[in-house]
Short mmCIF file of C-alpha atoms in Angstrom, two decimals:
data_model
loop_
_atom_site.label_atom_id
_atom_site.label_comp_id
_atom_site.label_asym_id
_atom_site.label_seq_id
_atom_site.Cartn_x
_atom_site.Cartn_y
_atom_site.Cartn_z
CA MET A 17 -12.17 9.60 -96.88
CA LYS A 18 -12.17 9.68 -100.69
CA GLU A 19 -10.02 12.43 -102.19
CA TYR A 20 -10.29 14.04 -105.61
CA ASP A 21 -8.61 16.74 -107.62
CA ILE A 22 -11.99 18.07 -108.78
CA ILE A 23 -15.50 17.55 -107.45
CA LEU A 24 -18.33 18.72 -109.69
CA VAL A 25 -21.58 19.12 -107.76
CA PHE A 26 -24.43 17.78 -109.86
CA PHE A 27 -27.71 19.69 -109.83
CA VAL A 28 -29.77 19.49 -113.04
CA MET A 29 -28.32 18.14 -116.29
CA ARG A 30 -29.67 20.98 -118.42
CA LYS A 31 -28.03 23.56 -116.14
CA HIS A 32 -24.46 22.28 -116.49
CA GLU A 33 -24.30 19.72 -119.25
CA TYR A 34 -20.79 20.94 -120.04
CA TYR A 35 -19.65 18.91 -117.03
CA ALA A 36 -19.35 16.04 -119.51
CA ASN A 37 -16.97 18.00 -121.77
CA ILE A 38 -14.85 18.97 -118.78
CA ILE A 39 -14.73 15.40 -117.52
CA LYS A 40 -13.81 14.00 -120.93
CA GLU A 41 -10.93 16.44 -121.32
CA LEU A 42 -9.54 16.43 -117.77
CA SER A 43 -10.16 12.92 -116.41
CA PRO A 44 -7.03 11.45 -118.02
CA GLN A 45 -4.98 13.91 -115.96
CA TYR A 46 -7.07 14.53 -112.84
CA LYS A 47 -9.23 12.47 -110.51
CA ILE A 48 -12.78 13.80 -110.82
CA GLY A 49 -15.81 13.10 -108.65
CA LEU A 50 -19.41 13.78 -109.72
CA LEU A 51 -21.26 14.55 -106.49
CA MET A 52 -24.92 13.51 -106.47
CA SER A 53 -27.81 13.43 -104.04
CA ASP A 54 -28.32 10.18 -102.13
CA GLU A 55 -32.04 10.82 -101.74
CA GLU A 56 -34.15 7.99 -103.11
CA GLY A 57 -36.48 9.19 -105.84
CA TRP A 58 -34.77 12.57 -106.07
CA ASP A 59 -35.25 12.76 -109.85
CA ALA A 60 -38.98 12.26 -109.46
CA SER A 61 -39.31 14.83 -106.69
CA CYS A 62 -37.25 17.65 -108.22
CA LYS A 63 -39.28 19.96 -110.45
CA GLY A 64 -36.37 20.56 -112.78
CA THR A 65 -35.80 16.87 -113.57
CA ARG A 66 -38.99 14.91 -113.06
CA ARG A 67 -39.82 14.90 -116.79
CA GLN A 68 -36.33 13.83 -117.79
CA GLN A 69 -35.46 11.20 -115.20
CA ASN A 70 -34.17 8.68 -117.74
CA THR A 71 -32.12 11.30 -119.58
CA GLY A 72 -30.62 12.53 -116.30
CA LYS A 73 -29.63 9.00 -115.31
CA ARG A 74 -28.13 8.36 -118.74
CA PHE A 75 -26.16 11.58 -118.52
CA ARG A 76 -24.71 10.72 -115.11
CA SER A 77 -23.75 7.25 -116.37
CA PHE A 78 -22.19 8.89 -119.42
CA CYS A 79 -20.07 11.13 -117.19
CA VAL A 80 -18.85 8.06 -115.31
CA ASP A 81 -18.03 6.33 -118.59
CA LEU A 82 -16.00 9.41 -119.57
CA GLY A 83 -13.84 9.07 -116.47
CA ALA A 84 -15.62 10.64 -113.47
CA GLU A 85 -16.39 8.68 -110.33
CA GLY A 86 -19.96 8.85 -109.09
CA ILE A 87 -20.05 9.87 -105.42
CA PHE A 88 -22.87 10.76 -103.06
CA VAL A 89 -23.43 13.48 -100.51
CA ASN A 90 -23.66 10.97 -97.64
CA GLU A 91 -20.01 9.92 -98.25
CA LYS A 92 -16.96 11.56 -96.71
CA VAL A 93 -15.14 13.18 -99.63
CA LYS A 94 -12.62 15.93 -100.20
CA GLY A 95 -11.79 17.85 -103.35
CA LYS A 96 -8.85 20.10 -103.99
CA LEU A 97 -11.32 22.08 -106.10
CA VAL A 98 -15.09 21.85 -105.63
CA ILE A 99 -17.35 23.52 -108.21
CA MET A 100 -20.91 24.06 -107.01
CA PRO A 101 -23.80 25.65 -108.95
CA VAL A 102 -25.27 28.69 -107.22
CA GLU A 103 -28.79 27.31 -107.69
CA THR A 104 -28.03 23.97 -106.05
CA PHE A 105 -30.59 23.19 -103.39
CA PHE A 106 -32.18 19.83 -102.75
CA SER A 107 -33.45 19.74 -99.18
CA GLU A 108 -32.40 20.57 -95.65
CA SER A 109 -31.17 16.98 -95.38
CA TYR A 110 -28.93 17.38 -98.45
CA ASP A 111 -27.60 20.69 -97.13
CA ARG A 112 -26.76 19.16 -93.77
CA LYS A 113 -25.00 16.17 -95.35
CA PHE A 114 -23.04 18.41 -97.69
CA ARG A 115 -21.74 20.49 -94.81
CA GLU A 116 -20.89 17.39 -92.76
CA ASN A 117 -19.28 15.24 -95.45
CA VAL A 118 -17.78 17.42 -98.19
CA SER A 119 -14.58 19.37 -97.69
CA TRP A 120 -12.24 21.22 -100.02
CA ASP A 121 -9.16 23.32 -100.48
CA LYS A 122 -11.12 25.75 -102.65
CA LEU A 123 -14.83 26.13 -103.33
CA VAL A 124 -15.86 27.91 -106.54
CA GLY A 125 -19.45 28.92 -107.19
CA LEU A 126 -20.90 28.33 -110.65
CA PHE A 127 -23.48 30.63 -112.20
CA THR A 128 -25.10 28.54 -114.91
CA PHE A 129 -26.45 30.22 -118.07
CA GLN A 130 -29.06 32.78 -116.95
CA SER A 131 -29.20 31.28 -113.45
CA LYS A 132 -30.94 32.86 -110.48
CA PRO A 133 -28.92 34.41 -107.63
CA ASP A 134 -31.43 33.55 -104.92
CA MET A 135 -29.23 30.92 -103.24
CA ILE A 136 -26.04 32.99 -103.33
CA ASN A 137 -25.97 33.49 -99.55
CA ARG A 138 -25.62 29.74 -99.13
CA LEU A 139 -22.45 29.71 -101.23
CA LYS A 140 -21.11 32.71 -99.33
CA ASP A 141 -21.81 30.95 -96.05
CA LEU A 142 -19.92 27.89 -97.29
CA GLY A 143 -16.89 30.06 -97.97
CA ALA A 144 -16.92 30.55 -101.74
CA THR A 145 -14.79 33.58 -102.67
CA LYS A 146 -14.72 33.14 -106.44
CA TYR A 147 -17.43 32.45 -108.98
CA ILE A 148 -17.40 31.48 -112.65
CA ALA A 149 -20.11 32.09 -115.23
CA PRO A 150 -20.60 31.27 -118.91
CA ALA A 151 -21.74 34.41 -120.77
CA LYS A 152 -21.20 36.68 -117.78
CA TYR A 153 -22.31 39.68 -119.82
CA ILE A 154 -25.74 38.08 -120.30
CA LEU A 155 -25.93 37.51 -116.55
CA ASP A 156 -25.19 41.18 -115.91
CA ILE A 157 -27.93 42.28 -118.32
CA LYS A 158 -30.41 39.87 -116.72
CA TYR A 159 -29.74 40.92 -113.13
CA LYS A 160 -29.81 44.61 -114.02
CA TYR A 161 -33.22 44.17 -115.65
CA GLU A 162 -34.53 42.17 -112.68
CA GLY A 163 -33.13 44.61 -110.14
CA LYS A 164 -30.82 41.97 -108.63
CA LEU A 165 -27.41 43.43 -109.37
CA LYS A 166 -26.90 44.26 -105.69
CA LYS A 167 -26.98 40.54 -104.89
CA ILE A 168 -23.79 39.96 -106.88
CA GLU A 169 -22.02 43.34 -106.90
CA ASP A 170 -19.59 42.30 -104.14
CA LEU A 171 -18.78 38.93 -105.75
CA TYR A 172 -15.65 38.08 -107.70
CA ILE A 173 -17.14 36.60 -110.88
CA VAL A 174 -15.08 35.68 -113.94
CA GLU A 175 -16.09 34.59 -117.42
CA MET A 176 -15.67 30.83 -118.00
CA GLY A 177 -16.73 30.50 -121.63
CA LEU A 178 -18.15 27.20 -122.91
CA PRO A 179 -16.24 24.04 -123.84
CA HIS A 180 -18.55 22.41 -126.39
CA LYS A 181 -16.80 23.53 -129.56
CA LYS A 182 -13.17 23.21 -128.47
CA TYR A 183 -13.73 19.98 -126.52
CA PRO A 184 -16.58 18.18 -128.36
CA LEU A 185 -18.26 15.18 -126.77
CA PHE A 186 -19.17 13.16 -129.82
CA ASP A 187 -16.20 13.51 -132.16
CA ASP A 188 -15.85 9.72 -132.18
CA LEU A 189 -19.40 9.18 -133.51
CA ASN A 190 -18.65 10.80 -136.88
CA LEU A 191 -21.92 12.73 -136.86
CA GLU A 192 -22.61 14.30 -140.26
CA ILE A 193 -25.32 16.98 -140.10
CA ASP A 194 -25.81 19.91 -142.45
CA TYR A 195 -28.88 21.46 -140.82
CA LEU A 196 -30.30 20.67 -137.42
CA VAL A 197 -33.93 21.56 -136.68
CA ALA A 198 -34.42 22.28 -132.97
CA TYR A 199 -38.04 22.46 -131.85
CA PRO A 200 -38.41 25.05 -129.09
CA SER A 201 -39.95 24.44 -125.67
CA HIS A 202 -43.73 24.32 -125.32
CA THR A 203 -43.46 27.40 -123.09
CA HIS A 204 -43.14 29.56 -126.22
CA PHE A 205 -46.58 28.48 -127.42
CA PRO A 206 -48.95 28.23 -124.44
CA VAL A 207 -52.73 27.90 -124.75
CA GLY A 208 -53.99 30.90 -126.69
CA LYS A 209 -50.91 31.01 -128.93
CA GLU A 210 -52.16 28.50 -131.51
CA ARG A 211 -51.83 31.02 -134.33
CA GLU A 212 -48.24 31.83 -133.38
CA LYS A 213 -47.40 28.13 -133.23
CA TYR A 214 -48.99 27.58 -136.64
CA THR A 215 -46.96 30.48 -138.06
CA PHE A 216 -43.75 29.01 -136.61
CA VAL A 217 -44.39 25.57 -138.12
CA SER A 218 -45.44 27.16 -141.44
CA ASN A 219 -42.19 29.16 -141.57
CA LEU A 220 -40.23 26.01 -140.73
CA TYR A 221 -42.05 24.06 -143.44
CA LYS A 222 -41.37 26.85 -145.96
CA LEU A 223 -37.68 27.14 -145.06
CA LEU A 224 -37.04 23.40 -145.25
CA GLY A 225 -38.50 23.48 -148.75
CA LYS A 226 -35.79 25.94 -149.78
CA ILE A 227 -32.91 23.68 -148.71
CA GLU A 228 -31.45 21.46 -151.43
CA SER A 229 -32.41 17.81 -151.02
CA SER A 230 -28.79 16.68 -150.93
CA ASN A 231 -28.35 18.23 -147.47
CA ARG A 232 -28.47 16.06 -144.35
CA ILE A 233 -31.24 17.45 -142.15
CA TYR A 234 -32.12 16.06 -138.72
CA LEU A 235 -34.82 16.93 -136.20
CA LYS A 236 -34.27 17.40 -132.48
CA HIS A 237 -37.04 17.81 -129.95
CA HIS A 238 -36.52 19.88 -126.83
CA SER A 239 -34.54 18.13 -124.09
CA ASN A 240 -36.90 19.06 -121.24
CA ASN A 241 -38.71 15.73 -121.60
CA ASP A 242 -37.67 12.07 -121.88
CA ASN A 243 -40.31 11.60 -124.57
CA THR A 244 -41.29 13.61 -127.64
CA PRO A 245 -43.11 16.65 -126.24
CA GLU A 246 -46.82 16.75 -127.04
CA SER A 247 -46.50 20.28 -128.46
CA PHE A 248 -44.70 19.10 -131.63
CA ARG A 249 -45.55 15.40 -131.66
CA PRO A 250 -46.44 14.18 -135.17
CA LEU A 251 -49.45 12.04 -135.99
CA SER A 252 -48.79 8.32 -135.75
CA TYR A 253 -50.86 7.56 -138.86
CA GLY A 254 -51.30 8.77 -142.43
CA SER A 255 -49.21 8.44 -145.57
CA PRO A 256 -47.19 11.42 -146.83
CA LEU A 257 -49.79 11.95 -149.59
CA PHE A 258 -52.70 11.87 -147.13
CA LEU A 259 -50.94 14.34 -144.83
CA ARG A 260 -50.17 16.76 -147.67
CA VAL A 261 -53.77 16.70 -148.92
CA ALA A 262 -55.10 17.17 -145.38
CA ASP A 263 -52.67 20.04 -144.86
CA ILE A 264 -53.87 21.80 -148.02
CA ILE A 265 -57.49 21.42 -146.88
CA ALA A 266 -56.62 22.79 -143.43
CA ASP A 267 -54.89 25.82 -144.99
CA ILE A 268 -57.91 26.49 -147.22
CA CYS A 269 -60.23 26.28 -144.22
CA LEU A 270 -58.05 28.78 -142.37
CA LYS A 271 -58.29 31.20 -145.28
CA LEU A 272 -62.05 30.89 -145.68
CA SER A 273 -63.58 30.02 -142.33
CA PRO A 274 -64.16 32.61 -139.57
CA PHE A 275 -65.07 29.83 -137.14
CA LYS A 276 -63.00 27.50 -134.93
CA ARG A 277 -59.82 29.40 -135.80
CA GLN A 278 -57.78 28.21 -132.83
CA ARG A 279 -58.75 24.61 -133.51
CA LEU A 280 -57.85 24.95 -137.19
CA TYR A 281 -54.47 26.48 -136.33
CA GLY A 282 -53.78 23.49 -134.08
CA ILE A 283 -54.74 21.01 -136.78
CA GLY A 284 -52.67 22.82 -139.40
CA ALA A 285 -49.57 22.89 -137.18
CA ARG A 286 -49.93 19.19 -136.32
CA LEU A 287 -50.25 18.21 -139.97
CA LYS A 288 -47.18 20.20 -141.03
CA CYS A 289 -45.17 18.72 -138.13
CA SER A 290 -46.24 15.27 -139.31
CA ILE A 291 -45.17 15.94 -142.91
CA ILE A 292 -41.78 17.18 -141.67
CA ALA A 293 -41.35 14.12 -139.42
CA LYS A 294 -42.13 11.79 -142.34
CA LYS A 295 -39.51 13.43 -144.54
CA TYR A 296 -36.62 14.08 -142.13
CA PRO A 297 -35.07 11.71 -139.58
CA SER A 298 -34.82 12.41 -135.89
CA LEU A 299 -31.45 12.80 -134.20
CA GLU A 300 -32.49 9.63 -132.38
CA LYS A 301 -31.49 7.73 -135.52
CA LEU A 302 -27.87 8.85 -135.07
CA THR A 303 -27.23 8.52 -131.34
CA PRO A 304 -28.77 7.18 -128.11
CA TYR A 305 -27.77 10.51 -126.53
CA HIS A 306 -30.17 12.48 -128.73
CA ASN A 307 -31.97 13.95 -125.72
CA PHE A 308 -28.85 15.64 -124.35
CA GLY A 309 -28.67 19.41 -124.79
CA ILE A 310 -28.37 20.67 -128.33
CA GLU A 311 -25.10 22.46 -127.57
CA SER A 312 -23.36 19.07 -127.54
CA PHE A 313 -24.37 18.44 -131.17
CA LEU A 314 -23.85 21.88 -132.71
CA PRO A 315 -20.08 21.33 -133.24
CA HIS A 316 -21.09 18.62 -135.71
CA VAL A 317 -23.53 20.81 -137.68
CA THR A 318 -21.97 22.41 -140.76
CA LYS A 319 -24.53 24.79 -142.30
CA GLY A 320 -27.12 26.00 -139.84
CA LEU A 321 -29.48 25.71 -136.91
CA VAL A 322 -33.20 26.03 -137.65
CA THR A 323 -35.28 26.84 -134.58
CA GLY A 324 -37.57 29.37 -132.85
CA ASN A 325 -36.91 31.88 -130.07
CA SER A 326 -34.56 29.85 -127.93
CA GLY A 327 -31.37 29.87 -125.90
CA THR A 328 -29.95 27.65 -128.64
CA HIS A 329 -29.28 30.86 -130.60
CA PHE A 330 -26.52 31.68 -128.14
CA HIS A 331 -24.80 28.32 -128.47
CA ALA A 332 -25.01 28.32 -132.28
CA LEU A 333 -23.64 31.86 -132.55
CA PHE A 334 -20.87 30.92 -130.10
CA ASP A 335 -19.94 28.15 -132.55
CA GLU A 336 -20.28 30.64 -135.47
CA LEU A 337 -23.13 28.63 -136.94
CA PRO A 338 -25.92 30.47 -138.82
CA VAL A 339 -29.30 30.57 -137.05
CA TYR A 340 -32.63 30.60 -138.89
CA ASN A 341 -35.33 31.77 -136.49
CA CYS A 342 -38.77 30.64 -137.68
CA ASP A 343 -40.68 32.16 -134.74
CA SER A 344 -42.18 35.51 -135.75
CA GLN A 345 -43.12 36.55 -132.19
CA GLU A 346 -40.87 39.62 -132.12
CA ASN A 347 -43.07 41.29 -129.51
CA GLY A 348 -43.55 38.21 -127.35
CA MET A 349 -42.53 38.25 -123.69
CA ILE A 350 -39.55 35.93 -124.16
CA ALA A 351 -38.28 37.70 -127.29
CA THR A 352 -38.37 41.17 -125.70
CA LEU A 353 -36.51 40.45 -122.46
CA PRO A 354 -33.20 42.37 -122.72
CA HIS A 355 -31.06 39.39 -121.68
CA ASN A 356 -32.66 37.41 -124.53
CA THR A 357 -32.59 40.13 -127.18
CA ALA A 358 -28.85 40.33 -126.57
CA TYR A 359 -28.39 37.08 -128.50
CA LEU A 360 -31.69 36.26 -130.27
CA VAL A 361 -31.47 36.40 -134.05
CA PRO A 362 -34.42 38.25 -135.68
CA PRO A 363 -37.07 36.13 -137.44
CA CYS A 364 -36.23 34.83 -140.90
CA ASN A 365 -39.93 34.39 -141.86
CA GLY A 366 -39.17 31.13 -143.61
CA GLU A 367 -36.35 32.50 -145.74
CA LEU A 368 -32.91 30.85 -145.84
CA VAL A 369 -31.16 34.13 -145.05
CA PHE A 370 -28.71 34.87 -142.24
CA ASP A 371 -26.92 38.11 -141.41
CA GLN A 372 -23.31 37.35 -140.45
CA SER A 373 -23.24 40.40 -138.16
CA ASN A 374 -25.29 38.36 -135.67
CA PHE A 375 -22.10 36.55 -134.67
CA SER A 376 -21.03 39.73 -132.87
CA ARG A 377 -23.85 39.17 -130.35
CA ILE A 378 -21.45 36.89 -128.46
CA SER A 379 -18.90 38.84 -126.44
CA LYS A 380 -15.24 38.45 -127.33
CA GLU A 381 -14.43 37.63 -123.70
CA CYS A 382 -16.91 34.75 -123.72
CA LYS A 383 -15.61 33.39 -127.04
CA ASP A 384 -11.96 33.65 -126.03
CA THR A 385 -12.17 32.10 -122.55
CA ASP A 386 -11.15 28.45 -122.33
CA SER A 387 -13.23 26.87 -119.55
CA VAL A 388 -11.05 23.77 -119.29
CA GLN A 389 -7.88 25.84 -119.03
CA LEU A 390 -9.59 28.02 -116.41
CA ILE A 391 -10.18 24.99 -114.19
CA LYS A 392 -6.61 23.80 -114.67
CA GLU A 393 -5.34 27.22 -113.60
CA GLU A 394 -7.50 27.06 -110.47
CA LEU A 395 -5.93 23.70 -109.58
CA ASN A 396 -2.41 24.88 -110.33
CA GLY A 397 -2.94 27.86 -108.04
CA LEU A 398 -3.65 25.69 -104.99
#
């Protein structure tokens, strides 16, 4: 049987990307196992990862390079401390193998950022008596709104904070970024929201024009896809001059024509995205890990995050980095959910203006908790 100080149960990279920070910091002192499914084709079959199979594989390899040992659920393993996400569920086969092959001195449940509590009974059944959660106060707001507080009211849940700023992943790459543009997920602009998407891109275009040219600005597409998402993919043809002229014509048509409005909004947004992509480099130019979560790069950004309505607001504010929200959908479904309004910065409407009071949206408990130290204390208490 293989034995470890810590076993981190891998579920979906985007749910617990801070595993890498924990591994980097603790692997010189502790033996760490990254527990993965042994099911062939699991990445392709799991809804949460099928569009980012290559990124998920790269992330797991990265964790191994940082000092973890890749292990699988069909192996006999034991951890002094096993950390398992509450949402973890692969199949009945995985569940059976986990129960048969994995043992521990202490099992701790992990509530990932805004995770669902639907699988909590499974963790209880496995014997978890303690749970950790980044931004626990956001979790409380979310479950109260959804009427699910009763599912967790008898659980011992403690704040774990986030390790990205104190224990950065890429400090050895010497990343130099003044402003990072983070395109939001396509889910913010579904079919029928072409005008809202056009407004977002127009605000982004306007704001970028207000930033002095000496600043280092990079673009980052959303990490829910191995490839550049179609929603903000630039045109593969056209010179900067052609794109600017076409953009002016599209804007004039939008002002004058009462017809084909949705189509014109789509064309206008695509042209502005293309102009932006021609002028500013992608994060891909700096690192092969560009498709990892944005929270891993924010410690290397010095002046601000430019984005839409997104969970990235939380991570930037946690790092005390100004956020410029170019999405004007203040009354949209995502923007009005109470667990989102708790940290979303109001729209900037294309202006380079940030209210410092927004930093107080992050609770003091969350900011002050050291997640790496928390894990060390759990081990020392065994």
